mmCIF file of C-alpha atoms in Angstrom:
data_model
loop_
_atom_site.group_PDB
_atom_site.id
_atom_site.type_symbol
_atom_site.label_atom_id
_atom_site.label_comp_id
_atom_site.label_asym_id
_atom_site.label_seq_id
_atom_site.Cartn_x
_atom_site.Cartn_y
_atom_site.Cartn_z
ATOM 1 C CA UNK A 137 4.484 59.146 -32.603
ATOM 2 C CA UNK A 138 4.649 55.281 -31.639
ATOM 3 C CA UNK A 139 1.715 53.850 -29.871
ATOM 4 C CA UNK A 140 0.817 50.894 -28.482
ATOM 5 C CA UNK A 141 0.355 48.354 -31.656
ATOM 6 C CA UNK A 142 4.086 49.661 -32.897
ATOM 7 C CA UNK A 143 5.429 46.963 -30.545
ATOM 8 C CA UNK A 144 6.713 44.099 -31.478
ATOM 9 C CA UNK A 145 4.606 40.393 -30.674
ATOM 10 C CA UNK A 146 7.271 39.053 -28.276
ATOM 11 C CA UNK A 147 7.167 42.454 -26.249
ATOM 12 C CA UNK A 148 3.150 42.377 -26.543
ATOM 13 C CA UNK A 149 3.527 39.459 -25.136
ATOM 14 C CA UNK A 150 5.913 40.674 -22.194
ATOM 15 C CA UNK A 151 3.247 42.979 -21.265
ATOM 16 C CA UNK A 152 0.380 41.027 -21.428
ATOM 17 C CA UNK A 153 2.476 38.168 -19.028
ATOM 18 C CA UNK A 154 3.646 40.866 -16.663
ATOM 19 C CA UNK A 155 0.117 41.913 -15.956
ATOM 20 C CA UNK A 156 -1.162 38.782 -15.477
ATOM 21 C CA UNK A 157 1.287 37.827 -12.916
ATOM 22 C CA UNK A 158 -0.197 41.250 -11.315
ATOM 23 C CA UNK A 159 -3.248 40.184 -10.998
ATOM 24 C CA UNK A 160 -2.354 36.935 -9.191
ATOM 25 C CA UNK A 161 -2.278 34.449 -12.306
ATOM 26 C CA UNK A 162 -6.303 34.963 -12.836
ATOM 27 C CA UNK A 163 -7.604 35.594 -16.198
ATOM 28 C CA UNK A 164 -10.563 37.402 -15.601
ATOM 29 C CA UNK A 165 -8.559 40.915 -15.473
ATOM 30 C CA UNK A 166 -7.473 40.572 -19.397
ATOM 31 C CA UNK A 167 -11.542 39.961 -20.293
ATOM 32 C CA UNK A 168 -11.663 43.662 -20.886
ATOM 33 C CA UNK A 169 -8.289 44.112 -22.274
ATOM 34 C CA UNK A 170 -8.853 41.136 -24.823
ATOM 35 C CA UNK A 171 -12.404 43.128 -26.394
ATOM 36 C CA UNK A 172 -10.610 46.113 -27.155
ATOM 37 C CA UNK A 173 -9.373 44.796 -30.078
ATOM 38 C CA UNK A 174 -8.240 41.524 -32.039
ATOM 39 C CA UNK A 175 -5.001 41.472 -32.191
ATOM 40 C CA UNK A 176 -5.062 42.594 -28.214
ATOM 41 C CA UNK A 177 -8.023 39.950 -27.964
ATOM 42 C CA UNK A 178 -5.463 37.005 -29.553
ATOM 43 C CA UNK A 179 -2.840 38.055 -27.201
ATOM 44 C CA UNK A 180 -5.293 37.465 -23.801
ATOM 45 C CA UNK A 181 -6.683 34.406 -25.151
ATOM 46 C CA UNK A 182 -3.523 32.350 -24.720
ATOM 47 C CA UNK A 183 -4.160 32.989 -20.537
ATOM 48 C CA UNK A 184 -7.763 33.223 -20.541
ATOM 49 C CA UNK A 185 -8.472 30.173 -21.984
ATOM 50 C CA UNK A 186 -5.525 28.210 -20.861
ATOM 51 C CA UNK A 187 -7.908 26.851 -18.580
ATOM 52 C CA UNK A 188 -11.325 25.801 -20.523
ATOM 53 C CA UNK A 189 -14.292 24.062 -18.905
ATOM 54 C CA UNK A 190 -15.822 22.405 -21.733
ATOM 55 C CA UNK A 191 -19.732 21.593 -20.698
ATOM 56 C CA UNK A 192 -21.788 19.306 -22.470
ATOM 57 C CA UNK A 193 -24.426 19.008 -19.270
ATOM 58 C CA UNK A 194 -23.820 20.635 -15.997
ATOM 59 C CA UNK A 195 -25.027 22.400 -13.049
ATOM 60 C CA UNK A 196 -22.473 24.768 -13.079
ATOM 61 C CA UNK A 197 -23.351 27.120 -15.327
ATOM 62 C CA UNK A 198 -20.645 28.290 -17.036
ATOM 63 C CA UNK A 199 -21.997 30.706 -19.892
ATOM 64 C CA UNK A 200 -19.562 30.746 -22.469
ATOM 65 C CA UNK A 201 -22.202 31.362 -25.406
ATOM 66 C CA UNK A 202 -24.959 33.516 -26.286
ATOM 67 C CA UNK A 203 -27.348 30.587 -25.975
ATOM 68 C CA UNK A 204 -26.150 29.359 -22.568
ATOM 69 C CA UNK A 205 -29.234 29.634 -19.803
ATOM 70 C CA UNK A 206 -29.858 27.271 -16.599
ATOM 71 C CA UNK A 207 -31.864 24.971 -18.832
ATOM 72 C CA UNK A 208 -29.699 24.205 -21.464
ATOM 73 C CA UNK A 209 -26.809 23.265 -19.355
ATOM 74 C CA UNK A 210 -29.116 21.192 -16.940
ATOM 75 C CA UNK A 211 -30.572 19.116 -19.483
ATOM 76 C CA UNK A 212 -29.652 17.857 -22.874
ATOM 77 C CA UNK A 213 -29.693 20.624 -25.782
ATOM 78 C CA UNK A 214 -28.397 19.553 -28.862
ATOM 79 C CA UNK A 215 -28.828 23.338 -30.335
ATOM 80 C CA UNK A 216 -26.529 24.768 -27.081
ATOM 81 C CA UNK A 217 -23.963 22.145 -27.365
ATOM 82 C CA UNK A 218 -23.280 22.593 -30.758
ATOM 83 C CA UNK A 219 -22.404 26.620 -29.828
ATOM 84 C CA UNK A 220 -20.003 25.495 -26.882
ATOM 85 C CA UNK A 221 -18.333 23.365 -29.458
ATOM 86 C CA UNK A 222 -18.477 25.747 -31.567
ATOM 87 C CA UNK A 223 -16.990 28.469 -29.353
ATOM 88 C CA UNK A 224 -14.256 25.712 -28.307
ATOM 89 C CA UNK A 225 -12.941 25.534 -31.699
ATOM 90 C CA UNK A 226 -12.475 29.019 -31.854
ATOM 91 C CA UNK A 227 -10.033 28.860 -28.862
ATOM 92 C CA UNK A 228 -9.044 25.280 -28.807
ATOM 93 C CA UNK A 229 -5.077 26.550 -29.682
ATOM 94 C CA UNK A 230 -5.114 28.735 -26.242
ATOM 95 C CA UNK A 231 -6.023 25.397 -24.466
ATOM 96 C CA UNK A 232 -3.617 23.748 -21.524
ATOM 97 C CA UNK A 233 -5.573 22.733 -19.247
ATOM 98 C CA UNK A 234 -9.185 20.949 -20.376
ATOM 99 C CA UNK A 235 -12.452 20.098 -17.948
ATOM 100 C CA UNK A 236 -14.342 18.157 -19.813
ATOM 101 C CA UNK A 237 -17.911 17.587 -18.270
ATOM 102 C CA UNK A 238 -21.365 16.148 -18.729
ATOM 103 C CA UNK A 239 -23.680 15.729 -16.305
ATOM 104 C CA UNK A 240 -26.180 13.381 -16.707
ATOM 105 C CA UNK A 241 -29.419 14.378 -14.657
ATOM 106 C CA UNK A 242 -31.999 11.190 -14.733
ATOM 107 C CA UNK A 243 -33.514 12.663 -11.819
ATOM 108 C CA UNK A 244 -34.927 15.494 -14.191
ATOM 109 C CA UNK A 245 -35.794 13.510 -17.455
ATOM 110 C CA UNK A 246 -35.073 9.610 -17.721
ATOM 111 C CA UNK A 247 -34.808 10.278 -21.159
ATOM 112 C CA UNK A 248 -32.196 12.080 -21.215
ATOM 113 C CA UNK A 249 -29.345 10.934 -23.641
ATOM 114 C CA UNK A 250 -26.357 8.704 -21.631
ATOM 115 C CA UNK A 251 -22.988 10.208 -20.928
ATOM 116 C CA UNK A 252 -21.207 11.651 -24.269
ATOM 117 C CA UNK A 253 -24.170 10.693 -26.487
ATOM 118 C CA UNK A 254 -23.476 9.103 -30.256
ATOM 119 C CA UNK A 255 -25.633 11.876 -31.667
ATOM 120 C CA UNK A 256 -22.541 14.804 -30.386
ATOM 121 C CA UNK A 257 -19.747 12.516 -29.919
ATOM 122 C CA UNK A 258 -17.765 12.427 -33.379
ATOM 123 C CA UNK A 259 -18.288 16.136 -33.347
ATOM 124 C CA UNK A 260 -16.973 16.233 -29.962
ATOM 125 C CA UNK A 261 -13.857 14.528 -30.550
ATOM 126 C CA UNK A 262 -13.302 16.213 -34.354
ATOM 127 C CA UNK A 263 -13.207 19.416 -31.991
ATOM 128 C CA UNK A 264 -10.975 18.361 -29.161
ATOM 129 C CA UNK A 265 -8.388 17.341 -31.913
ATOM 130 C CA UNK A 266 -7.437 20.839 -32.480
ATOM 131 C CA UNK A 267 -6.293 21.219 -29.059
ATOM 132 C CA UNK A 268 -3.150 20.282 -29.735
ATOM 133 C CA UNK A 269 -1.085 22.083 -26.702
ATOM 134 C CA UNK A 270 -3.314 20.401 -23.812
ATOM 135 C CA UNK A 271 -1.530 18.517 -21.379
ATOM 136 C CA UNK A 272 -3.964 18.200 -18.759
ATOM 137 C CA UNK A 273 -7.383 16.308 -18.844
ATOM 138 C CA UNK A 274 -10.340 16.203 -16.561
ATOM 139 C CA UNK A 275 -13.286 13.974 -16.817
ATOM 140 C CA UNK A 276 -15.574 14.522 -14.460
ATOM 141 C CA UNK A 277 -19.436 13.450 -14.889
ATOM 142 C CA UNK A 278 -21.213 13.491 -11.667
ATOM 143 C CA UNK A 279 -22.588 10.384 -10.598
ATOM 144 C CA UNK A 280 -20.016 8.226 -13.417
ATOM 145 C CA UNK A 281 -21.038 6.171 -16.606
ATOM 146 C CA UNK A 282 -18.954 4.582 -19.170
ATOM 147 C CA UNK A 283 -16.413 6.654 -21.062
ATOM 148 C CA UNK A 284 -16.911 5.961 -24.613
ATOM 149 C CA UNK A 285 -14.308 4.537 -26.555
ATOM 150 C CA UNK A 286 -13.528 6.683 -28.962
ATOM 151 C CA UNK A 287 -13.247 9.854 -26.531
ATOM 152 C CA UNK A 288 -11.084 7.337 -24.665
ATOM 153 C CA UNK A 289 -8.908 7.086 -27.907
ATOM 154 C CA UNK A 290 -8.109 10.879 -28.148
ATOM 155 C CA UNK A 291 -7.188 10.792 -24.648
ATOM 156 C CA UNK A 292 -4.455 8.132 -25.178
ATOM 157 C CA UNK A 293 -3.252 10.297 -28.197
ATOM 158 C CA UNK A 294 -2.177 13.354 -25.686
ATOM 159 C CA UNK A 295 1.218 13.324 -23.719
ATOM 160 C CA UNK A 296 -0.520 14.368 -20.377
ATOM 161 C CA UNK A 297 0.983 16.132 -17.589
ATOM 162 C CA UNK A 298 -2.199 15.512 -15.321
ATOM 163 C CA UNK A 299 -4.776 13.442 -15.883
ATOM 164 C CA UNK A 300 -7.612 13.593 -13.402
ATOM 165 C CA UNK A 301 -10.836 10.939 -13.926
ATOM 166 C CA UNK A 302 -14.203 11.808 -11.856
ATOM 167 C CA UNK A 303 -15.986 9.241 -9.323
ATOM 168 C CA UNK A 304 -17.717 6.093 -10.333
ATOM 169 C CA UNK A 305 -16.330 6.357 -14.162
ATOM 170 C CA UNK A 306 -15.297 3.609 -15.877
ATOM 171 C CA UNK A 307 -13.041 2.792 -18.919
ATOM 172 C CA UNK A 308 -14.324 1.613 -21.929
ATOM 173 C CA UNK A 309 -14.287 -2.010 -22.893
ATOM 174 C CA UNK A 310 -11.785 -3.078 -24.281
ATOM 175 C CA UNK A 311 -9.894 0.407 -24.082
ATOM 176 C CA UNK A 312 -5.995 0.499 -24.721
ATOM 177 C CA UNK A 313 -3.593 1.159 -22.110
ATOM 178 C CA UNK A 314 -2.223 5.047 -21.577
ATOM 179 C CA UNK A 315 1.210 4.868 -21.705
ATOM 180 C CA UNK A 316 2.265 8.868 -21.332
ATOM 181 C CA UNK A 317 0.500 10.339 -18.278
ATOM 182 C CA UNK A 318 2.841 11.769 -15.597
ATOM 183 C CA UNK A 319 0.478 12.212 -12.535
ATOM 184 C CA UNK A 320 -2.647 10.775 -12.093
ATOM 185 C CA UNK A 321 -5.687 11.558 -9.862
ATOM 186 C CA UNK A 322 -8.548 10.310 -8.993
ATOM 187 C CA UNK A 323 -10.760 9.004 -5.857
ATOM 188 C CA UNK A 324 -11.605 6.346 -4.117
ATOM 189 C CA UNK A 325 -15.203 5.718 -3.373
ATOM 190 C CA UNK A 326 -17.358 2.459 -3.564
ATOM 191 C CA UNK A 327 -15.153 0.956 -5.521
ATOM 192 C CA UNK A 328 -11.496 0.532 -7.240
ATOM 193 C CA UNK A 329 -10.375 3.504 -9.883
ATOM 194 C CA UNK A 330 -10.801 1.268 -12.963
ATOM 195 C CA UNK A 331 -8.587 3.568 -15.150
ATOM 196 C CA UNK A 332 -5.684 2.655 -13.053
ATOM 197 C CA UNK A 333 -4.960 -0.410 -14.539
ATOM 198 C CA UNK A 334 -5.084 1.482 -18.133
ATOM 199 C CA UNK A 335 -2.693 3.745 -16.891
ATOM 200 C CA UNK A 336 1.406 3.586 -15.890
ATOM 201 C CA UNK A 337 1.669 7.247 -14.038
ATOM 202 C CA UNK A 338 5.192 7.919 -12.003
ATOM 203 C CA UNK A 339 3.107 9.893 -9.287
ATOM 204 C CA UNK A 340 -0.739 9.187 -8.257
ATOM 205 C CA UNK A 341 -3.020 11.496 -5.808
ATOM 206 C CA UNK A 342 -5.678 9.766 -4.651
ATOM 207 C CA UNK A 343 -8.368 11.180 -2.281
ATOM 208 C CA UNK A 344 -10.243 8.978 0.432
ATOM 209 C CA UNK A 345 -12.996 10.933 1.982
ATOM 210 C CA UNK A 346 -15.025 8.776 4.254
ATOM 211 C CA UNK A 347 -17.605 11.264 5.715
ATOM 212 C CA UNK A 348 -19.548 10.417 9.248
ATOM 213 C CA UNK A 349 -22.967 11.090 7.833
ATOM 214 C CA UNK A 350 -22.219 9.230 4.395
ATOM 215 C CA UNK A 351 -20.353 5.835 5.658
ATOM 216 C CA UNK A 352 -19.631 4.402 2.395
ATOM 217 C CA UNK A 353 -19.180 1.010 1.807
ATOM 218 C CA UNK A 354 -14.799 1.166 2.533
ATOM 219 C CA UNK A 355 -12.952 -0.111 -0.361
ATOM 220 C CA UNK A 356 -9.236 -0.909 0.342
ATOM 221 C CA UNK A 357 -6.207 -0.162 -2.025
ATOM 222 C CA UNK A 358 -3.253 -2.037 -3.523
ATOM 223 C CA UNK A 359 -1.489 -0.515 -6.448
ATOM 224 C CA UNK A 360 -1.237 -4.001 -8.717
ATOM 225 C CA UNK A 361 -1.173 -4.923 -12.432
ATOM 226 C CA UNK A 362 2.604 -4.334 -14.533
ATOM 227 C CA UNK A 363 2.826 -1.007 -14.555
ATOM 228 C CA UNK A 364 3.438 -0.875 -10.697
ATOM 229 C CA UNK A 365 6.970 -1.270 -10.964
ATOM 230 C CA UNK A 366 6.401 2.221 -12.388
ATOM 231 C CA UNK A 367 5.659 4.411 -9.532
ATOM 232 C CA UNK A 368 7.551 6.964 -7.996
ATOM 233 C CA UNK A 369 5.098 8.568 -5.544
ATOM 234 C CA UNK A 370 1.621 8.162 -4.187
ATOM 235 C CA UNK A 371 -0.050 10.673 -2.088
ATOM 236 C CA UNK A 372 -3.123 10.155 -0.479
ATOM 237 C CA UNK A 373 -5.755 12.661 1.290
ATOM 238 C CA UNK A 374 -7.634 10.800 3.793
ATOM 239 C CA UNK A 375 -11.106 10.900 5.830
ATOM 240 C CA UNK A 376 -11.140 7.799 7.680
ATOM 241 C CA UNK A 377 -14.403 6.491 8.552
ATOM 242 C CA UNK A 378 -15.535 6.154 12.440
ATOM 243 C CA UNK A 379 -15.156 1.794 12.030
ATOM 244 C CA UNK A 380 -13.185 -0.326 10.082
ATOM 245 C CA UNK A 381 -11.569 -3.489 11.164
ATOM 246 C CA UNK A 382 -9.151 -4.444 7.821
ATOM 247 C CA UNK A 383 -6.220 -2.632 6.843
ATOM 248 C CA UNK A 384 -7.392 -0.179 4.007
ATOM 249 C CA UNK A 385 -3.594 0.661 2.013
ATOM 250 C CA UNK A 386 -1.329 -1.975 1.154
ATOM 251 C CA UNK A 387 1.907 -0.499 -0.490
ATOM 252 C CA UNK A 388 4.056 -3.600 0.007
ATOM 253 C CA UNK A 389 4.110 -4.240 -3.924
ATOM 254 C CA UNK A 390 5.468 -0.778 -4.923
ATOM 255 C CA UNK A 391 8.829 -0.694 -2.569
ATOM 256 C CA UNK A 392 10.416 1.864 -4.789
ATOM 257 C CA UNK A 393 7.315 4.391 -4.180
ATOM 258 C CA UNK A 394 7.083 7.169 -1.718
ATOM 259 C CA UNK A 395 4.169 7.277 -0.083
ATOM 260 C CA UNK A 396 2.936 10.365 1.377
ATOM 261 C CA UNK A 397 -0.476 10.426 3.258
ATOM 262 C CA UNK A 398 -2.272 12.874 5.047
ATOM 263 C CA UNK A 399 -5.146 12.034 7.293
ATOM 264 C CA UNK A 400 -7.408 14.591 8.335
ATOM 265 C CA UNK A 401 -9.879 15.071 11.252
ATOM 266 C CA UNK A 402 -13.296 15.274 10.644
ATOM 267 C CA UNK A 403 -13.948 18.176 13.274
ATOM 268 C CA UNK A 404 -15.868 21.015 13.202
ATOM 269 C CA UNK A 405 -14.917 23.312 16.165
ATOM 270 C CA UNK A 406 -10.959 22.792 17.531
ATOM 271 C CA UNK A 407 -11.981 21.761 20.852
ATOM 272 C CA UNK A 408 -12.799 18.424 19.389
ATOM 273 C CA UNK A 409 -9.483 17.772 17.948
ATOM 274 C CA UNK A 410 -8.226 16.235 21.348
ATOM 275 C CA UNK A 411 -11.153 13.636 21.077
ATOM 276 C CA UNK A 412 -11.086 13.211 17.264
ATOM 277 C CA UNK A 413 -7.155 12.224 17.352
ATOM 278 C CA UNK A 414 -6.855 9.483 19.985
ATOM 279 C CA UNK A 415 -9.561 7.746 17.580
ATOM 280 C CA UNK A 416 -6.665 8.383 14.529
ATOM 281 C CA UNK A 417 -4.342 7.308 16.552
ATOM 282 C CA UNK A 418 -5.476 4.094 16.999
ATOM 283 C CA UNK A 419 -7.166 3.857 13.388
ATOM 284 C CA UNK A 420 -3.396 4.299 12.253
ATOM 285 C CA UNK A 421 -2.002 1.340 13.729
ATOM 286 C CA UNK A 422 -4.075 -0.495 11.191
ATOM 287 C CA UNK A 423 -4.609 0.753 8.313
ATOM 288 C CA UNK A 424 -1.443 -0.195 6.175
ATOM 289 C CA UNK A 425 -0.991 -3.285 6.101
ATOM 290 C CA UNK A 426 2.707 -3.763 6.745
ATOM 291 C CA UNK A 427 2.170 -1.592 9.581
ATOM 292 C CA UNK A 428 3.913 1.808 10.647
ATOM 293 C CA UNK A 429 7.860 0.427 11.486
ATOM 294 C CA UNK A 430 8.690 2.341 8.407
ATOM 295 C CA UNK A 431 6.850 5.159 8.032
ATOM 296 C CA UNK A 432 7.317 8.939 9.578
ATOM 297 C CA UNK A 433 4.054 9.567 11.800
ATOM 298 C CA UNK A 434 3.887 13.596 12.200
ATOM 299 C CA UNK A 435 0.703 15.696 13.296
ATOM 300 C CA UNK A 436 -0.201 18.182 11.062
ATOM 301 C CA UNK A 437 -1.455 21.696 11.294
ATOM 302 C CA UNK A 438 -4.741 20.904 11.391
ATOM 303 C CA UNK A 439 -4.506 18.330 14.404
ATOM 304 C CA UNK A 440 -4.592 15.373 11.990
ATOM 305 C CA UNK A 441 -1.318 13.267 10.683
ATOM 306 C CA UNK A 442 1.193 13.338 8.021
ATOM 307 C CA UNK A 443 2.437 9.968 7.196
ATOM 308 C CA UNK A 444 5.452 9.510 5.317
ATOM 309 C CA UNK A 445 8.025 6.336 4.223
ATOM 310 C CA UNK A 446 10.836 6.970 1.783
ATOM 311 C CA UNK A 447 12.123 4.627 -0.798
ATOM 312 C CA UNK A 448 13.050 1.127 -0.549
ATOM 313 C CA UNK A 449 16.698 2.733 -0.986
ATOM 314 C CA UNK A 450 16.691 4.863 1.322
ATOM 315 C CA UNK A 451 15.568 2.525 3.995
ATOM 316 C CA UNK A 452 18.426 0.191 3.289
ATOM 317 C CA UNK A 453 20.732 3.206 3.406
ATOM 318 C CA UNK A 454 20.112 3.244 6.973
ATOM 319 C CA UNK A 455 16.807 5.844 7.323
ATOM 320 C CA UNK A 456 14.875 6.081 9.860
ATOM 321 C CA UNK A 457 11.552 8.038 11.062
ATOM 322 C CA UNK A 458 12.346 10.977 13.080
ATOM 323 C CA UNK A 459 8.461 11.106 14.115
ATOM 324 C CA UNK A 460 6.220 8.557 15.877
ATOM 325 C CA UNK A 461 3.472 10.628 17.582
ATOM 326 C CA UNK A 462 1.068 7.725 17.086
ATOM 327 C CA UNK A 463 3.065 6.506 20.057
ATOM 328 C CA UNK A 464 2.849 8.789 22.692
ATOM 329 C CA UNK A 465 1.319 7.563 25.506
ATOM 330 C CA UNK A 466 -1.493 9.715 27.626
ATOM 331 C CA UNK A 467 0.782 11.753 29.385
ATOM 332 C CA UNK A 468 0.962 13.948 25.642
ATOM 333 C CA UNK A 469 -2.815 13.453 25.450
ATOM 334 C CA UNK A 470 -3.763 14.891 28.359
ATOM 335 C CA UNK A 471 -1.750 17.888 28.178
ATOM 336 C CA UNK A 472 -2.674 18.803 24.518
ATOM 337 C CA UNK A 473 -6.886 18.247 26.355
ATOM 338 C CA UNK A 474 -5.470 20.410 28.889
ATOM 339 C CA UNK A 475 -4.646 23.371 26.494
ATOM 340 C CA UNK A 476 -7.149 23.158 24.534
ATOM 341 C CA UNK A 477 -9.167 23.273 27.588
ATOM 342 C CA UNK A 478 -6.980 26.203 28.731
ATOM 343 C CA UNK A 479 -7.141 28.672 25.280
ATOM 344 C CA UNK A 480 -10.944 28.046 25.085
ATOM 345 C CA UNK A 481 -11.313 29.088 28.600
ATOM 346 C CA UNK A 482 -8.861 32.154 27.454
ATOM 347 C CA UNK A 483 -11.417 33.118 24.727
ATOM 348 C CA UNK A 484 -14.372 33.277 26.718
ATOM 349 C CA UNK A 485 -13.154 35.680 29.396
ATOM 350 C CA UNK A 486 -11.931 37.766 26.770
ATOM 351 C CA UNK A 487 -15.303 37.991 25.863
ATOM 352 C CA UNK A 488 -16.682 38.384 28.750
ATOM 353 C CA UNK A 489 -14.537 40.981 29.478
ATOM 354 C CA UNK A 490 -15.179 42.802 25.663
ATOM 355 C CA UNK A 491 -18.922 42.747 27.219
ATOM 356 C CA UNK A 492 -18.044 44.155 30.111
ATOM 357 C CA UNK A 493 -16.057 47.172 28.937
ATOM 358 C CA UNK A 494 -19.031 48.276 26.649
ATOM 359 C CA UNK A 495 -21.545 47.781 29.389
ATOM 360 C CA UNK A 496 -19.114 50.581 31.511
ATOM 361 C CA UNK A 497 -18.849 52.438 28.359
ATOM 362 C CA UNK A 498 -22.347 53.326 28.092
#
C-alpha cells in the first residue's frame, strides 16, 4: 500500500506549495507539518524560513532558540548570539529574504558593545556566507551607527533584488560601491541616506514621514552622484510637515526617472480631511522644485494626493497630466466641507435613531 513518503520530491514539493498558497502565503501553518518528521521538516523549511529575522540585539523578541528570553535579546549576550547563529546556519540554504538586526540599547547599559561588535562579527559574516540564495537584505538598527566594513563587504558580494538600509545608518569608510541592487529603500530623516551614493539602483522607495508632534529638522532631496543617470523610478511616501518654506524634492537631474509620490494627510478622524488638504494643496505648489507643469496631481483614497510625471520621453511625445486637483479653486472645496459636513450629520441621526428604537423596545 503506498503512503505518503512513496512520493516523489518534486510532487512533495507540489503539495507542500499548494498548501501554502492555502493558507495565504504564511509559514506558520507548515510549523507543525515540518516536526513530524525530517524529510517533511526539510521540505517546510524552504517557506518557513524564506523569510529569517536574524537578531543580534532587539526588542522584538523573536525566540528562535532554546536560550532566547527578554534579556538576552535586549542586551548584549555573547552565549545567546552564538545559538541564533548557530540556528541560522542550520537554515541559512532556505534563506530569501534576510532582516538583519541589532539594537543597540545605551539607555540600558552604556557599556554595551557598539553595533555588530568585533568580538561576533567574523563569525557573523562566516555564517551569512552560506546563504547563498538571498536576494533581499535589511539592515535595520534602531537609532543607526556605522555599518562595519566587512559586513558591508558581504553585502556587495550578493546580487540583491531589495535592499532596504534602517534610519540614521551610515556606510563604512571607505566602503566600495554596490553595483547589483535592483530596488532600493530607505528613509529620509535628519539627514541624507548615505548609502545612496554607494549604490546605482533602477528603482528607489523612499519614505518621508514628517510627524506634527516630532517636527524634525526637514532635509531636502536631490538624487546626485554618477549613478543617477541610472534610475528608472522613484517613489516616495510622504508626511509633510505643518511649515516649510524651500522646495524639499528636486528631480530635475534624473529626467529619464518616473517619479511617483504619494502624500498623505496626517488626520485622525475624516472630518478633518477638508481642513488638512487645502494646507497640501498649497504645500504642493512648492515642494518640487521645478514645480507641478509636469506632473499628474490626483487625490487619493485617503483624501491625500498622488503625484505622478512620466519620462522625459514621454513628455516630448506629447503627454500631458490628465489631473490637476491642486488647482481647483473653492468652489470644489466647499462642496467636498459640505459633504463631509452632510455624511457626519447622516451618522449621528442614525444613531440617534439606533437609541431611540431600543429605548421603544424596552
Amino acid at each position: 500500500m503506498a503512503v505518503l513518503f512513496d512520493l516523489s520530491t518534486e510532487l512533495l514539493f507540489e503539495i507542500i506549495s499548494c498548501l501554502y498558497a492555502q493558507w495565504d502565503d504564511e509559514p506558520s501553518g507548515l510549523w507543525s507539518l515540518s516536526e513530524t518528521c525530517k524529510r517533511l521538516n526539510g521540505f517546510c523549511g524552504h517557506w518557513i524560513f524564506a523569510r529569517y529575522h536574524l537578531c543580534l540585539r532587539s526588542p522584538n523578541y523573536s525566540y528562535f532558540t532554546p536560550i532566547d528570553t527578554v534579556g538576552s535579546l535586549e542586551s548584549w549576550n555573547l552565549e545567546a548570539v552564538t545559538a541564533r547563529l548557530l540556528h541560522f546556519r542550520g537554515k541559512a540554504l532556505y534563506v530569501q529574504e534576510l532582516i538583519l538586526e541589532d539594537f543597540r540599547n545605551d539607555e540600558v547599559d552604556e557599556d554595551e558593545p557598539g553595533l555588530f561588535p568585533d568580538c561576533i562579527l567574523h563569525d557573523l559574516v562566516d555564517a551569512l556566507k552560506e546563504a547563498i540564495k538571498v536576494t533581499t537584505i535589511e539592515v535595520t538598527c534602531g537609532r543607526g551607527g556605522i555599518l562595519p566594513l566587512l559586513l558591508w563587504e558581504w553585502i556587495t558580494t550578493k546580487k540583491l533584488t531589495d535592499f532596504i538600509i534602517g534610519p540614521h545608518l551610515a556606510p563604512p569608510p571607505d566602503a566600495k560601491i554596490h553595483p547589483n541592487i535592483h530596488t532600493f529603500k530607505g528613509g529620509l530623516y535628519e539627514g541624507p541616506i548615505q548609502f545612496l551614493d554607494l549604490v546605482c539602483p533602477e528603482k528607489i522607495l523612499l519614505n518621508y514621514q514628517c510627524l506634527e508632534d516630532e517636527q524634525p529638522k526637514i532635509y531636502p532631496y536631490k538624487p546626485s552622484g554618477p549613478h543617477s543617470s541610472r534610475l528608472r523610478k522613484i517613489v516616495l511616501e510622504v508626511t509633510l510637515p505643518s511649515e516649510f518654506d524651500t522646495p524639499l524634492f528636486d528631480f530635475s537631474s534624473v529626467p529619464n526617472a518616473t517619479i511617483k509620490a504619494q502624500f498623505n494627510l496626517n488626520v485622525t478622524f475624516d472630518m478633518y480631511i477638508p481642513a488638512a488638504w487645502k494646507r497640501l494643496k498649497h504645500k504642493l505648489l512648492i515642494v518640487f522644485t521645478e514645480g507641478l507643469d509636469e506632473y499628474d496631481v490626483a487625490r487619493s483614497s485617503r483624501g491625500g494626493a498622488t503625484v505622478r510625471r512620466p519620462t522625459l520621453a514621454e513628455i516630448e511625445s506629447g503627454w500631458k497630466p490628465k489631473n490637476a486637483v491642486h488647482l481647483k479653486g473653492e468652489d470644489a472645496e466647499r462642496a467636498e466641507e459640505e459633504e463631509m459636513e452632510f455624511l457626519y450629520a447622516l451618522d449621528r441621526w442614525e444613531q440617534l435613531g439606533r437609541r431611540r428604537v431600543l429605548i421603544l423596545d424596552v
